[in-house]
């Protein structure tokens, strides 16, 4: 399988919270980050960074996997919708 099949599987069956890829090919990494529909998308980085405090949101009040109102780690400024991309 290829990155397109992986992305389709993640988007259909994943939690839409945090997903990551380890890839040497920058085109594969870019496709994954641009097409995975999750609140936190990491490339060549640990998913342990999926934490509101690490994103500078202050104390994490909760986590949301819905699209709206809040998405991902929810802090005080959780009134906005974000898609987090982390590339190394």
PDB file of N, CA and C in Angstrom:
ATOM      1  N   UNK A   1       0.836  -1.192   0.000  1.00  0.00           N
ATOM      2  CA  UNK A   1       0.000   0.000   0.000  1.00  0.00           C
ATOM      3  C   UNK A   1       0.874   1.247   0.000  1.00  0.00           C
ATOM      4  N   UNK A   2       0.251   2.356  -0.297  1.00  0.00           N
ATOM      5  CA  UNK A   2       0.994   3.610  -0.350  1.00  0.00           C
ATOM      6  C   UNK A   2       0.402   4.630   0.612  1.00  0.00           C
ATOM      7  N   UNK A   3       0.925   5.823   0.584  1.00  0.00           N
ATOM      8  CA  UNK A   3       0.493   6.866   1.515  1.00  0.00           C
ATOM      9  C   UNK A   3      -0.977   7.230   1.286  1.00  0.00           C
ATOM     10  N   UNK A   4      -1.440   7.171   0.049  1.00  0.00           N
ATOM     11  CA  UNK A   4      -2.848   7.504  -0.221  1.00  0.00           C
ATOM     12  C   UNK A   4      -3.790   6.506   0.461  1.00  0.00           C
ATOM     13  N   UNK A   5      -3.444   5.230   0.400  1.00  0.00           N
ATOM     14  CA  UNK A   5      -4.249   4.205   1.066  1.00  0.00           C
ATOM     15  C   UNK A   5      -4.202   4.391   2.580  1.00  0.00           C
ATOM     16  N   UNK A   6      -3.023   4.730   3.110  1.00  0.00           N
ATOM     17  CA  UNK A   6      -2.895   4.956   4.553  1.00  0.00           C
ATOM     18  C   UNK A   6      -3.751   6.141   4.992  1.00  0.00           C
ATOM     19  N   UNK A   7      -3.701   7.226   4.235  1.00  0.00           N
ATOM     20  CA  UNK A   7      -4.493   8.418   4.568  1.00  0.00           C
ATOM     21  C   UNK A   7      -5.984   8.104   4.500  1.00  0.00           C
ATOM     22  N   UNK A   8      -6.407   7.377   3.478  1.00  0.00           N
ATOM     23  CA  UNK A   8      -7.829   7.010   3.352  1.00  0.00           C
ATOM     24  C   UNK A   8      -8.269   6.167   4.552  1.00  0.00           C
ATOM     25  N   UNK A   9      -7.418   5.229   4.972  1.00  0.00           N
ATOM     26  CA  UNK A   9      -7.742   4.385   6.134  1.00  0.00           C
ATOM     27  C   UNK A   9      -7.839   5.225   7.412  1.00  0.00           C
ATOM     28  N   UNK A  10      -6.873   6.102   7.620  1.00  0.00           N
ATOM     29  CA  UNK A  10      -6.880   6.960   8.813  1.00  0.00           C
ATOM     30  C   UNK A  10      -8.114   7.846   8.827  1.00  0.00           C
ATOM     31  N   UNK A  11      -8.437   8.457   7.700  1.00  0.00           N
ATOM     32  CA  UNK A  11      -9.586   9.362   7.654  1.00  0.00           C
ATOM     33  C   UNK A  11     -10.909   8.632   7.850  1.00  0.00           C
ATOM     34  N   UNK A  12     -10.969   7.357   7.467  1.00  0.00           N
ATOM     35  CA  UNK A  12     -12.205   6.601   7.640  1.00  0.00           C
ATOM     36  C   UNK A  12     -12.322   5.976   9.023  1.00  0.00           C
ATOM     37  N   UNK A  13     -11.213   5.498   9.568  1.00  0.00           N
ATOM     38  CA  UNK A  13     -11.272   4.708  10.805  1.00  0.00           C
ATOM     39  C   UNK A  13     -10.579   5.348  12.009  1.00  0.00           C
ATOM     40  N   UNK A  14      -9.853   6.433  11.829  1.00  0.00           N
ATOM     41  CA  UNK A  14      -9.092   7.032  12.913  1.00  0.00           C
ATOM     42  C   UNK A  14      -9.940   7.867  13.859  1.00  0.00           C
ATOM     43  N   UNK A  15      -9.317   8.322  14.922  1.00  0.00           N
ATOM     44  CA  UNK A  15     -10.014   9.128  15.932  1.00  0.00           C
ATOM     45  C   UNK A  15     -10.097  10.598  15.547  1.00  0.00           C
ATOM     46  N   UNK A  16      -9.317  11.028  14.565  1.00  0.00           N
ATOM     47  CA  UNK A  16      -9.228  12.432  14.141  1.00  0.00           C
ATOM     48  C   UNK A  16      -8.618  13.310  15.228  1.00  0.00           C
ATOM     49  N   UNK A  17      -7.898  12.704  16.146  1.00  0.00           N
ATOM     50  CA  UNK A  17      -7.218  13.467  17.196  1.00  0.00           C
ATOM     51  C   UNK A  17      -5.758  13.697  16.817  1.00  0.00           C
ATOM     52  N   UNK A  18      -4.930  12.652  16.814  1.00  0.00           N
ATOM     53  CA  UNK A  18      -3.511  12.787  16.532  1.00  0.00           C
ATOM     54  C   UNK A  18      -3.051  11.652  15.636  1.00  0.00           C
ATOM     55  N   UNK A  19      -2.360  11.999  14.560  1.00  0.00           N
ATOM     56  CA  UNK A  19      -1.776  11.000  13.674  1.00  0.00           C
ATOM     57  C   UNK A  19      -0.383  11.456  13.274  1.00  0.00           C
ATOM     58  N   UNK A  20       0.485  10.478  13.018  1.00  0.00           N
ATOM     59  CA  UNK A  20       1.875  10.795  12.704  1.00  0.00           C
ATOM     60  C   UNK A  20       2.406   9.875  11.620  1.00  0.00           C
ATOM     61  N   UNK A  21       3.433  10.372  10.944  1.00  0.00           N
ATOM     62  CA  UNK A  21       4.127   9.574   9.935  1.00  0.00           C
ATOM     63  C   UNK A  21       5.632   9.733  10.154  1.00  0.00           C
ATOM     64  N   UNK A  22       6.368   8.643   9.903  1.00  0.00           N
ATOM     65  CA  UNK A  22       7.828   8.681   9.862  1.00  0.00           C
ATOM     66  C   UNK A  22       8.183   8.382   8.417  1.00  0.00           C
ATOM     67  N   UNK A  23       8.793   9.352   7.749  1.00  0.00           N
ATOM     68  CA  UNK A  23       9.087   9.189   6.327  1.00  0.00           C
ATOM     69  C   UNK A  23      10.342   9.958   5.945  1.00  0.00           C
ATOM     70  N   UNK A  24      11.133   9.361   5.079  1.00  0.00           N
ATOM     71  CA  UNK A  24      12.320  10.035   4.554  1.00  0.00           C
ATOM     72  C   UNK A  24      11.963  10.866   3.318  1.00  0.00           C
ATOM     73  N   UNK A  25      10.908  10.463   2.636  1.00  0.00           N
ATOM     74  CA  UNK A  25      10.483  11.132   1.403  1.00  0.00           C
ATOM     75  C   UNK A  25       9.609  12.339   1.745  1.00  0.00           C
ATOM     76  N   UNK A  26      10.084  13.538   1.435  1.00  0.00           N
ATOM     77  CA  UNK A  26       9.353  14.773   1.772  1.00  0.00           C
ATOM     78  C   UNK A  26       8.011  14.865   1.038  1.00  0.00           C
ATOM     79  N   UNK A  27       7.908  14.297  -0.142  1.00  0.00           N
ATOM     80  CA  UNK A  27       6.635  14.328  -0.871  1.00  0.00           C
ATOM     81  C   UNK A  27       5.585  13.478  -0.154  1.00  0.00           C
ATOM     82  N   UNK A  28       5.994  12.337   0.370  1.00  0.00           N
ATOM     83  CA  UNK A  28       5.091  11.471   1.138  1.00  0.00           C
ATOM     84  C   UNK A  28       4.664  12.194   2.417  1.00  0.00           C
ATOM     85  N   UNK A  29       5.630  12.784   3.097  1.00  0.00           N
ATOM     86  CA  UNK A  29       5.351  13.538   4.321  1.00  0.00           C
ATOM     87  C   UNK A  29       4.357  14.675   4.049  1.00  0.00           C
ATOM     88  N   UNK A  30       4.596  15.420   2.994  1.00  0.00           N
ATOM     89  CA  UNK A  30       3.735  16.555   2.655  1.00  0.00           C
ATOM     90  C   UNK A  30       2.312  16.090   2.330  1.00  0.00           C
ATOM     91  N   UNK A  31       2.182  15.007   1.552  1.00  0.00           N
ATOM     92  CA  UNK A  31       0.860  14.479   1.211  1.00  0.00           C
ATOM     93  C   UNK A  31       0.115  14.065   2.476  1.00  0.00           C
ATOM     94  N   UNK A  32       0.804  13.354   3.356  1.00  0.00           N
ATOM     95  CA  UNK A  32       0.199  12.895   4.606  1.00  0.00           C
ATOM     96  C   UNK A  32      -0.303  14.085   5.423  1.00  0.00           C
ATOM     97  N   UNK A  33       0.554  15.075   5.622  1.00  0.00           N
ATOM     98  CA  UNK A  33       0.187  16.232   6.444  1.00  0.00           C
ATOM     99  C   UNK A  33      -0.950  17.037   5.821  1.00  0.00           C
ATOM    100  N   UNK A  34      -0.976  17.136   4.519  1.00  0.00           N
ATOM    101  CA  UNK A  34      -2.003  17.926   3.842  1.00  0.00           C
ATOM    102  C   UNK A  34      -3.350  17.218   3.756  1.00  0.00           C
ATOM    103  N   UNK A  35      -3.367  15.882   3.837  1.00  0.00           N
ATOM    104  CA  UNK A  35      -4.607  15.152   3.592  1.00  0.00           C
ATOM    105  C   UNK A  35      -5.190  14.413   4.785  1.00  0.00           C
ATOM    106  N   UNK A  36      -4.420  14.198   5.842  1.00  0.00           N
ATOM    107  CA  UNK A  36      -4.988  13.558   7.040  1.00  0.00           C
ATOM    108  C   UNK A  36      -5.871  14.576   7.756  1.00  0.00           C
ATOM    109  N   UNK A  37      -7.099  14.176   8.044  1.00  0.00           N
ATOM    110  CA  UNK A  37      -8.067  15.062   8.688  1.00  0.00           C
ATOM    111  C   UNK A  37      -8.070  14.808  10.194  1.00  0.00           C
ATOM    112  N   UNK A  38      -7.022  15.265  10.863  1.00  0.00           N
ATOM    113  CA  UNK A  38      -6.912  15.129  12.311  1.00  0.00           C
ATOM    114  C   UNK A  38      -6.520  16.473  12.904  1.00  0.00           C
ATOM    115  N   UNK A  39      -6.822  16.641  14.167  1.00  0.00           N
ATOM    116  CA  UNK A  39      -6.502  17.900  14.838  1.00  0.00           C
ATOM    117  C   UNK A  39      -5.000  18.104  14.946  1.00  0.00           C
ATOM    118  N   UNK A  40      -4.252  17.037  15.174  1.00  0.00           N
ATOM    119  CA  UNK A  40      -2.799  17.109  15.276  1.00  0.00           C
ATOM    120  C   UNK A  40      -2.204  16.148  14.263  1.00  0.00           C
ATOM    121  N   UNK A  41      -1.378  16.665  13.368  1.00  0.00           N
ATOM    122  CA  UNK A  41      -0.719  15.841  12.366  1.00  0.00           C
ATOM    123  C   UNK A  41       0.783  16.090  12.489  1.00  0.00           C
ATOM    124  N   UNK A  42       1.537  15.027  12.761  1.00  0.00           N
ATOM    125  CA  UNK A  42       2.970  15.145  12.993  1.00  0.00           C
ATOM    126  C   UNK A  42       3.735  14.366  11.941  1.00  0.00           C
ATOM    127  N   UNK A  43       4.843  14.935  11.489  1.00  0.00           N
ATOM    128  CA  UNK A  43       5.739  14.254  10.559  1.00  0.00           C
ATOM    129  C   UNK A  43       7.110  14.161  11.208  1.00  0.00           C
ATOM    130  N   UNK A  44       7.597  12.942  11.327  1.00  0.00           N
ATOM    131  CA  UNK A  44       8.906  12.681  11.921  1.00  0.00           C
ATOM    132  C   UNK A  44       9.035  13.309  13.310  1.00  0.00           C
ATOM    133  N   UNK A  45       7.977  13.212  14.076  1.00  0.00           N
ATOM    134  CA  UNK A  45       7.951  13.741  15.442  1.00  0.00           C
ATOM    135  C   UNK A  45       7.063  12.836  16.297  1.00  0.00           C
ATOM    136  N   UNK A  46       7.305  12.855  17.575  1.00  0.00           N
ATOM    137  CA  UNK A  46       6.555  12.021  18.507  1.00  0.00           C
ATOM    138  C   UNK A  46       5.153  12.571  18.750  1.00  0.00           C
ATOM    139  N   UNK A  47       4.186  11.670  18.859  1.00  0.00           N
ATOM    140  CA  UNK A  47       2.814  12.078  19.170  1.00  0.00           C
ATOM    141  C   UNK A  47       2.672  12.538  20.618  1.00  0.00           C
ATOM    142  N   UNK A  48       3.690  12.369  21.423  1.00  0.00           N
ATOM    143  CA  UNK A  48       3.608  12.855  22.809  1.00  0.00           C
ATOM    144  C   UNK A  48       3.517  14.381  22.867  1.00  0.00           C
ATOM    145  N   UNK A  49       3.796  15.042  21.735  1.00  0.00           N
ATOM    146  CA  UNK A  49       3.679  16.497  21.687  1.00  0.00           C
ATOM    147  C   UNK A  49       2.228  16.955  21.543  1.00  0.00           C
ATOM    148  N   UNK A  50       1.284  16.037  21.425  1.00  0.00           N
ATOM    149  CA  UNK A  50      -0.138  16.381  21.283  1.00  0.00           C
ATOM    150  C   UNK A  50      -0.709  16.752  22.647  1.00  0.00           C
ATOM    151  N   UNK A  51      -0.338  17.910  23.118  1.00  0.00           N
ATOM    152  CA  UNK A  51      -0.745  18.363  24.442  1.00  0.00           C
ATOM    153  C   UNK A  51      -0.958  19.872  24.391  1.00  0.00           C
ATOM    154  N   UNK A  52      -2.071  20.331  24.885  1.00  0.00           N
ATOM    155  CA  UNK A  52      -2.395  21.749  24.847  1.00  0.00           C
ATOM    156  C   UNK A  52      -1.351  22.638  25.485  1.00  0.00           C
ATOM    157  N   UNK A  53      -0.767  22.195  26.582  1.00  0.00           N
ATOM    158  CA  UNK A  53       0.246  23.004  27.248  1.00  0.00           C
ATOM    159  C   UNK A  53       1.475  23.173  26.365  1.00  0.00           C
ATOM    160  N   UNK A  54       1.867  22.118  25.667  1.00  0.00           N
ATOM    161  CA  UNK A  54       3.025  22.200  24.767  1.00  0.00           C
ATOM    162  C   UNK A  54       2.767  23.134  23.587  1.00  0.00           C
ATOM    163  N   UNK A  55       1.501  23.299  23.218  1.00  0.00           N
ATOM    164  CA  UNK A  55       1.155  24.210  22.135  1.00  0.00           C
ATOM    165  C   UNK A  55       1.003  25.648  22.623  1.00  0.00           C
ATOM    166  N   UNK A  56       1.232  25.859  23.905  1.00  0.00           N
ATOM    167  CA  UNK A  56       1.119  27.212  24.434  1.00  0.00           C
ATOM    168  C   UNK A  56      -0.302  27.628  24.734  1.00  0.00           C
ATOM    169  N   UNK A  57      -1.199  26.650  24.897  1.00  0.00           N
ATOM    170  CA  UNK A  57      -2.603  26.948  25.179  1.00  0.00           C
ATOM    171  C   UNK A  57      -2.890  27.062  26.668  1.00  0.00           C
ATOM    172  N   UNK A  58      -1.872  26.901  27.493  1.00  0.00           N
ATOM    173  CA  UNK A  58      -2.089  26.893  28.935  1.00  0.00           C
ATOM    174  C   UNK A  58      -2.550  25.514  29.370  1.00  0.00           C
ATOM    175  N   UNK A  59      -3.166  25.454  30.518  1.00  0.00           N
ATOM    176  CA  UNK A  59      -3.648  24.176  31.034  1.00  0.00           C
ATOM    177  C   UNK A  59      -4.662  23.590  30.063  1.00  0.00           C
ATOM    178  N   UNK A  60      -4.505  22.318  29.774  1.00  0.00           N
ATOM    179  CA  UNK A  60      -5.435  21.656  28.869  1.00  0.00           C
ATOM    180  C   UNK A  60      -6.733  21.375  29.608  1.00  0.00           C
ATOM    181  N   UNK A  61      -7.814  21.904  29.088  1.00  0.00           N
ATOM    182  CA  UNK A  61      -9.116  21.726  29.713  1.00  0.00           C
ATOM    183  C   UNK A  61      -9.835  20.494  29.205  1.00  0.00           C
ATOM    184  N   UNK A  62      -9.469  20.044  28.042  1.00  0.00           N
ATOM    185  CA  UNK A  62     -10.114  18.880  27.457  1.00  0.00           C
ATOM    186  C   UNK A  62      -9.525  18.595  26.094  1.00  0.00           C
ATOM    187  N   UNK A  63     -10.058  17.577  25.441  1.00  0.00           N
ATOM    188  CA  UNK A  63      -9.646  17.192  24.104  1.00  0.00           C
ATOM    189  C   UNK A  63     -10.902  16.954  23.292  1.00  0.00           C
ATOM    190  N   UNK A  64     -10.936  17.508  22.090  1.00  0.00           N
ATOM    191  CA  UNK A  64     -12.091  17.347  21.225  1.00  0.00           C
ATOM    192  C   UNK A  64     -11.674  16.754  19.894  1.00  0.00           C
ATOM    193  N   UNK A  65     -12.430  15.761  19.421  1.00  0.00           N
ATOM    194  CA  UNK A  65     -12.173  15.183  18.106  1.00  0.00           C
ATOM    195  C   UNK A  65     -13.226  15.611  17.092  1.00  0.00           C
ATOM    196  N   UNK A  66     -14.147  16.467  17.499  1.00  0.00           N
ATOM    197  CA  UNK A  66     -15.132  16.964  16.538  1.00  0.00           C
ATOM    198  C   UNK A  66     -14.509  18.058  15.691  1.00  0.00           C
ATOM    199  N   UNK A  67     -15.178  18.443  14.626  1.00  0.00           N
ATOM    200  CA  UNK A  67     -14.628  19.449  13.718  1.00  0.00           C
ATOM    201  C   UNK A  67     -14.835  20.861  14.255  1.00  0.00           C
ATOM    202  N   UNK A  68     -15.937  21.099  14.895  1.00  0.00           N
ATOM    203  CA  UNK A  68     -16.295  22.434  15.375  1.00  0.00           C
ATOM    204  C   UNK A  68     -17.022  22.205  16.691  1.00  0.00           C
ATOM    205  N   UNK A  69     -16.867  22.857  17.602  1.00  0.00           N
ATOM    206  CA  UNK A  69     -16.389  24.172  17.893  1.00  0.00           C
ATOM    207  C   UNK A  69     -14.907  24.135  18.183  1.00  0.00           C
ATOM    208  N   UNK A  70     -14.503  23.381  19.159  1.00  0.00           N
ATOM    209  CA  UNK A  70     -13.077  23.226  19.456  1.00  0.00           C
ATOM    210  C   UNK A  70     -12.593  21.937  18.816  1.00  0.00           C
ATOM    211  N   UNK A  71     -11.305  21.903  18.443  1.00  0.00           N
ATOM    212  CA  UNK A  71     -10.738  20.702  17.846  1.00  0.00           C
ATOM    213  C   UNK A  71      -9.343  20.492  18.397  1.00  0.00           C
ATOM    214  N   UNK A  72      -9.058  19.271  18.840  1.00  0.00           N
ATOM    215  CA  UNK A  72      -7.739  18.950  19.380  1.00  0.00           C
ATOM    216  C   UNK A  72      -7.631  19.317  20.838  1.00  0.00           C
ATOM    217  N   UNK A  73      -6.406  19.608  21.302  1.00  0.00           N
ATOM    218  CA  UNK A  73      -6.237  20.029  22.689  1.00  0.00           C
ATOM    219  C   UNK A  73      -6.999  21.331  22.929  1.00  0.00           C
ATOM    220  N   UNK A  74      -7.744  21.394  24.008  1.00  0.00           N
ATOM    221  CA  UNK A  74      -8.583  22.567  24.270  1.00  0.00           C
ATOM    222  C   UNK A  74      -8.076  23.298  25.496  1.00  0.00           C
ATOM    223  N   UNK A  75      -7.677  24.538  25.285  1.00  0.00           N
ATOM    224  CA  UNK A  75      -7.270  25.424  26.360  1.00  0.00           C
ATOM    225  C   UNK A  75      -8.256  26.566  26.465  1.00  0.00           C
ATOM    226  N   UNK A  76      -7.860  27.600  27.139  1.00  0.00           N
ATOM    227  CA  UNK A  76      -8.725  28.759  27.329  1.00  0.00           C
ATOM    228  C   UNK A  76      -9.124  29.376  25.993  1.00  0.00           C
ATOM    229  N   UNK A  77      -8.206  29.372  25.032  1.00  0.00           N
ATOM    230  CA  UNK A  77      -8.505  29.943  23.724  1.00  0.00           C
ATOM    231  C   UNK A  77      -9.136  28.919  22.785  1.00  0.00           C
ATOM    232  N   UNK A  78      -9.827  27.949  23.332  1.00  0.00           N
ATOM    233  CA  UNK A  78     -10.401  26.870  22.542  1.00  0.00           C
ATOM    234  C   UNK A  78     -11.623  27.235  21.732  1.00  0.00           C
ATOM    235  N   UNK A  79     -11.811  28.502  21.491  1.00  0.00           N
ATOM    236  CA  UNK A  79     -12.952  28.926  20.697  1.00  0.00           C
ATOM    237  C   UNK A  79     -12.644  28.936  19.202  1.00  0.00           C
ATOM    238  N   UNK A  80     -11.411  28.572  18.831  1.00  0.00           N
ATOM    239  CA  UNK A  80     -11.006  28.552  17.433  1.00  0.00           C
ATOM    240  C   UNK A  80     -10.742  27.123  16.998  1.00  0.00           C
ATOM    241  N   UNK A  81     -10.763  26.869  15.718  1.00  0.00           N
ATOM    242  CA  UNK A  81     -10.460  25.561  15.170  1.00  0.00           C
ATOM    243  C   UNK A  81      -9.083  25.599  14.538  1.00  0.00           C
ATOM    244  N   UNK A  82      -8.247  24.639  14.873  1.00  0.00           N
ATOM    245  CA  UNK A  82      -6.880  24.572  14.374  1.00  0.00           C
ATOM    246  C   UNK A  82      -6.610  23.222  13.730  1.00  0.00           C
ATOM    247  N   UNK A  83      -5.691  23.178  12.822  1.00  0.00           N
ATOM    248  CA  UNK A  83      -5.070  21.945  12.367  1.00  0.00           C
ATOM    249  C   UNK A  83      -3.582  22.132  12.627  1.00  0.00           C
ATOM    250  N   UNK A  84      -3.020  21.336  13.518  1.00  0.00           N
ATOM    251  CA  UNK A  84      -1.625  21.487  13.912  1.00  0.00           C
ATOM    252  C   UNK A  84      -0.758  20.640  13.003  1.00  0.00           C
ATOM    253  N   UNK A  85       0.261  21.226  12.398  1.00  0.00           N
ATOM    254  CA  UNK A  85       1.238  20.509  11.595  1.00  0.00           C
ATOM    255  C   UNK A  85       2.603  20.679  12.245  1.00  0.00           C
ATOM    256  N   UNK A  86       3.281  19.578  12.457  1.00  0.00           N
ATOM    257  CA  UNK A  86       4.618  19.621  13.048  1.00  0.00           C
ATOM    258  C   UNK A  86       5.535  18.834  12.137  1.00  0.00           C
ATOM    259  N   UNK A  87       6.548  19.517  11.601  1.00  0.00           N
ATOM    260  CA  UNK A  87       7.507  18.879  10.717  1.00  0.00           C
ATOM    261  C   UNK A  87       8.896  19.096  11.281  1.00  0.00           C
ATOM    262  N   UNK A  88       9.726  18.079  11.191  1.00  0.00           N
ATOM    263  CA  UNK A  88      11.087  18.228  11.682  1.00  0.00           C
ATOM    264  C   UNK A  88      12.041  18.440  10.537  1.00  0.00           C
TER     265      UNK A  88
END
